[in-house]
Short mmCIF file of C-alpha atoms and ligand atoms in Angstrom, two decimals:
data_model
loop_
_atom_site.label_atom_id
_atom_site.label_comp_id
_atom_site.label_asym_id
_atom_site.label_seq_id
_atom_site.Cartn_x
_atom_site.Cartn_y
_atom_site.Cartn_z
CA UNK A 4 -25.40 0.43 29.83
CA UNK A 5 -25.67 2.33 26.49
CA UNK A 6 -22.34 1.96 24.27
CA UNK A 7 -22.05 4.28 21.36
CA UNK A 8 -19.15 3.03 19.02
CA UNK A 9 -18.77 6.48 17.29
CA UNK A 10 -17.01 6.60 14.21
CA UNK A 11 -14.58 3.65 14.42
CA UNK A 12 -14.85 2.35 18.50
CA UNK A 13 -14.77 -1.46 19.07
CA UNK A 14 -15.66 -4.06 21.70
CA UNK A 15 -13.36 -6.70 22.08
CA UNK A 16 -14.44 -9.71 24.05
CA UNK A 17 -12.19 -12.06 25.27
CA UNK A 18 -11.31 -13.59 29.03
CA UNK A 19 -10.56 -11.72 31.99
CA UNK A 20 -7.09 -11.68 33.23
CA UNK A 21 -5.80 -12.66 29.85
CA UNK A 22 -4.59 -8.76 28.73
CA UNK A 23 -1.66 -7.86 30.82
CA UNK A 24 -0.84 -5.09 28.49
CA UNK A 25 -4.17 -3.36 27.71
CA UNK A 26 -4.20 -2.21 24.03
CA UNK A 27 -3.58 1.19 23.01
CA UNK A 28 -6.75 3.60 23.29
CA UNK A 29 -8.78 1.08 25.58
CA UNK A 30 -10.77 3.45 27.57
CA UNK A 31 -13.00 1.24 29.34
CA UNK A 32 -13.04 -2.45 30.55
CA UNK A 33 -15.67 -4.54 31.99
CA UNK A 34 -14.89 -8.00 33.96
CA UNK A 35 -18.00 -10.41 34.51
CA UNK A 36 -18.14 -12.82 37.57
CA UNK A 37 -18.19 -15.69 34.94
CA UNK A 38 -14.34 -14.61 33.79
CA UNK A 39 -15.32 -12.65 30.68
CA UNK A 40 -13.70 -9.50 29.62
CA UNK A 41 -15.04 -6.70 27.30
CA UNK A 42 -12.93 -3.71 26.31
CA UNK A 43 -14.15 -0.29 24.41
CA UNK A 44 -11.26 0.45 22.27
CA UNK A 45 -11.64 3.97 20.63
CA UNK A 46 -8.84 5.95 18.85
CA UNK A 47 -10.87 8.83 17.71
CA UNK A 48 -13.00 9.01 20.76
CA UNK A 49 -16.16 9.84 19.18
CA UNK A 50 -17.68 6.78 21.09
CA UNK A 51 -20.05 7.45 24.16
CA UNK A 52 -20.69 5.39 27.27
CA UNK A 53 -23.73 6.04 29.34
CA UNK A 54 -26.15 4.46 32.05
CA UNK A 55 -29.57 4.61 31.43
CA UNK A 56 -32.82 2.98 33.47
CA UNK A 57 -34.37 0.85 30.62
CA UNK A 58 -37.59 2.64 31.56
CA UNK A 59 -36.01 6.03 30.49
CA UNK A 60 -34.38 4.57 27.44
CA UNK A 61 -36.88 5.91 24.95
CA UNK A 62 -35.95 9.63 26.39
CA UNK A 63 -32.25 9.36 26.18
CA UNK A 64 -30.96 12.00 24.29
CA UNK A 65 -29.07 9.53 21.78
CA UNK A 66 -32.20 7.59 21.63
CA UNK A 67 -35.33 9.87 21.65
CA UNK A 68 -35.23 11.25 18.26
CA UNK A 69 -34.74 7.84 16.11
CA UNK A 70 -36.92 6.66 13.88
CA UNK A 71 -38.29 3.16 13.00
CA UNK A 72 -36.14 0.12 13.81
CA UNK A 73 -35.76 -1.80 10.42
CA UNK A 74 -35.43 -5.27 12.33
CA UNK A 75 -38.98 -5.15 13.86
CA UNK A 76 -42.45 -5.85 12.48
CA UNK A 77 -42.73 -2.14 12.44
CA UNK A 78 -41.06 -2.20 9.00
CA UNK A 79 -43.81 -2.63 6.37
CA UNK A 80 -44.40 -1.27 2.87
CA UNK A 81 -47.27 0.78 4.28
CA UNK A 82 -45.48 1.81 7.08
CA UNK A 83 -42.55 3.37 4.82
CA UNK A 84 -45.36 5.17 2.60
CA UNK A 85 -46.26 6.63 5.46
CA UNK A 86 -42.66 7.83 5.97
CA UNK A 87 -42.16 9.28 2.42
CA UNK A 88 -45.67 10.88 2.24
CA UNK A 89 -45.04 14.21 0.90
CA UNK A 90 -40.96 13.94 1.03
CA UNK A 91 -39.48 15.30 -1.62
CA UNK A 92 -35.92 14.44 -0.69
CA UNK A 93 -33.87 11.68 -2.52
CA UNK A 94 -34.82 8.00 -1.58
CA UNK A 95 -31.07 7.49 -0.75
CA UNK A 96 -31.53 10.77 1.87
CA UNK A 97 -34.69 9.51 3.26
CA UNK A 98 -33.43 6.09 3.88
CA UNK A 99 -30.09 7.65 5.61
CA UNK A 100 -32.13 9.90 7.48
CA UNK A 101 -32.08 8.41 11.18
CA UNK A 102 -34.83 10.16 12.40
CA UNK A 103 -36.83 8.40 9.85
CA UNK A 104 -35.47 4.72 10.17
CA UNK A 105 -32.63 4.05 12.46
CA UNK A 106 -29.62 2.43 11.99
CA UNK A 107 -29.36 1.97 8.29
CA UNK A 108 -25.60 3.19 6.60
CA UNK A 109 -24.60 4.34 3.45
CA UNK A 110 -23.46 0.47 2.33
CA UNK A 111 -26.88 -0.87 2.89
CA UNK A 112 -28.96 1.63 1.48
CA UNK A 113 -27.10 1.55 -1.79
CA UNK A 114 -27.08 -2.21 -2.05
CA UNK A 115 -31.26 -1.95 -0.85
CA UNK A 116 -31.77 0.51 -3.31
CA UNK A 117 -29.92 -1.63 -6.24
CA UNK A 118 -31.87 -4.94 -5.14
CA UNK A 119 -35.15 -2.95 -5.74
CA UNK A 120 -34.30 -1.54 -8.65
CA UNK A 121 -34.98 1.92 -7.20
CA UNK A 122 -32.64 4.81 -8.65
CA UNK A 123 -31.22 6.71 -5.82
CA UNK A 124 -32.19 10.07 -6.93
CA UNK A 125 -35.89 9.34 -7.15
CA UNK A 126 -38.37 11.62 -4.98
CA UNK A 127 -39.16 9.28 -1.45
CA UNK A 128 -42.88 10.42 -2.23
CA UNK A 129 -43.09 8.86 -5.67
CA UNK A 130 -42.33 5.52 -4.83
CA UNK A 131 -44.89 3.15 -5.75
CA UNK A 132 -46.86 0.57 -3.36
CA UNK A 133 -44.75 -2.26 -5.05
CA UNK A 134 -41.31 -0.37 -4.59
CA UNK A 135 -42.24 0.43 -0.89
CA UNK A 136 -43.00 -3.17 -0.23
CA UNK A 137 -39.69 -4.67 -1.81
CA UNK A 138 -37.81 -2.25 0.12
CA UNK A 139 -39.48 -3.22 3.57
CA UNK A 140 -38.72 -6.73 2.68
CA UNK A 141 -34.88 -5.68 0.89
CA UNK A 142 -33.51 -3.75 3.77
CA UNK A 143 -34.03 -6.51 7.23
CA UNK A 144 -32.71 -9.07 4.60
CA UNK A 145 -29.72 -7.04 4.12
CA UNK A 146 -29.03 -6.20 7.47
CA UNK A 147 -29.63 -9.80 8.67
CA UNK A 148 -27.08 -10.95 5.70
CA UNK A 149 -24.58 -8.43 7.15
CA UNK A 150 -24.71 -9.30 10.46
CA UNK A 151 -24.59 -13.20 9.70
CA UNK A 152 -21.20 -12.66 7.90
CA UNK A 153 -19.74 -10.29 10.64
CA UNK A 154 -20.33 -6.49 9.16
CA UNK A 155 -18.37 -5.07 6.21
CA UNK A 156 -14.66 -4.43 6.43
CA UNK A 157 -13.74 -1.64 4.53
CA UNK A 158 -10.68 0.10 6.25
CA UNK A 159 -10.14 -0.37 10.01
CA UNK A 160 -13.50 -2.18 11.11
CA UNK A 161 -12.87 -5.75 12.77
CA UNK A 162 -15.25 -7.73 14.94
CA UNK A 163 -15.22 -8.30 18.64
CA UNK A 164 -12.62 -11.38 18.05
CA UNK A 165 -10.25 -8.94 16.02
CA UNK A 166 -11.31 -10.95 12.55
CA UNK A 167 -12.73 -8.94 9.42
CA UNK A 168 -16.40 -8.87 8.68
CA UNK A 169 -17.16 -10.88 5.33
CA UNK A 170 -20.00 -8.95 4.27
CA UNK A 171 -18.05 -6.70 1.76
CA UNK A 172 -17.65 -9.63 -0.31
CA UNK A 173 -21.13 -9.54 -0.84
CA UNK A 174 -21.65 -6.13 -1.74
CA UNK A 175 -23.49 -5.74 -5.19
CA UNK A 176 -22.59 -2.00 -6.01
CA UNK A 177 -21.14 -0.67 -2.85
CA UNK A 178 -17.54 0.30 -4.09
CA UNK A 179 -17.68 -1.43 -7.09
CA UNK A 180 -17.55 1.96 -9.43
CA UNK A 181 -16.65 0.72 -13.23
CA UNK A 182 -17.52 -3.10 -12.78
CA UNK A 183 -19.97 -5.00 -14.66
CA UNK A 184 -23.69 -4.82 -12.96
CA UNK A 185 -24.36 -8.44 -11.55
CA UNK A 186 -27.95 -8.02 -12.72
CA UNK A 187 -28.08 -6.82 -16.50
CA UNK A 188 -24.36 -7.45 -17.12
CA UNK A 189 -21.06 -6.07 -18.74
CA UNK A 190 -22.64 -3.65 -20.90
CA UNK A 191 -23.70 -1.26 -17.86
CA UNK A 192 -21.12 -0.67 -15.50
CA UNK A 193 -21.67 0.62 -11.98
CA UNK A 194 -21.61 4.49 -11.40
CA UNK A 195 -20.88 6.54 -8.49
CA UNK A 196 -22.11 9.56 -7.64
CA UNK A 197 -22.29 12.12 -4.76
CA UNK A 198 -25.40 12.82 -2.76
CA UNK A 199 -25.10 14.99 0.30
CA UNK A 200 -21.23 14.39 0.56
CA UNK A 201 -21.74 10.59 0.43
CA UNK A 202 -20.88 8.20 -2.25
CA UNK A 203 -23.78 6.71 -4.30
CA UNK A 204 -22.98 3.70 -6.33
CA UNK A 205 -26.10 2.60 -8.84
CA UNK A 206 -26.91 0.62 -12.01
CA UNK A 207 -28.37 3.16 -14.27
CA UNK A 208 -29.77 0.46 -16.15
CA UNK A 209 -31.41 -1.47 -13.39
CA UNK A 210 -32.53 1.42 -11.32
CA UNK A 211 -35.43 3.45 -12.94
ZN1 ZN B 18 -27.77 -3.21 -14.09
#
């Protein structure tokens, strides 16, 4: 079963038979023999549910075009260098391109570029071997940290048990426009700019 949460869909997990009044906008409920109940709540209906044979997964229309899995062994400095070769688009846009790397969103790209000291407007093809290696290390670290702390709750995102995620408290630059840079200090506030319609947060001193 393939589940896509869309913009703000979420999965709630509880015990079967405990939910006499289903939550608003719950479109699908699965109950298991062991007594678990999973509900898909999707107020904006951008989500999707489909059944697909495991052997045909890679050819599914929502999966076929996806790029490298960032939490796999494929994520290495040389692999990133290959992806970025000849690519003149800003590194920020390249990292958000799901056809290159699957599953990186705006927050995690901003955080990765800051941690690696890379300016978001740099052309992807100009990254050095060292910078690609640093990114290949930072990206999975940030994703693993975010998963461990339950994700980032900005507006309405909550985890399956209804509690908020805690990764927003670990953001070093995202959403911190005007705050002192956590690396170089009060002299250089975090800036925000817009790239391809999305906010980018960065430190102009630390990110070259
Ligand atoms: Zn700084």
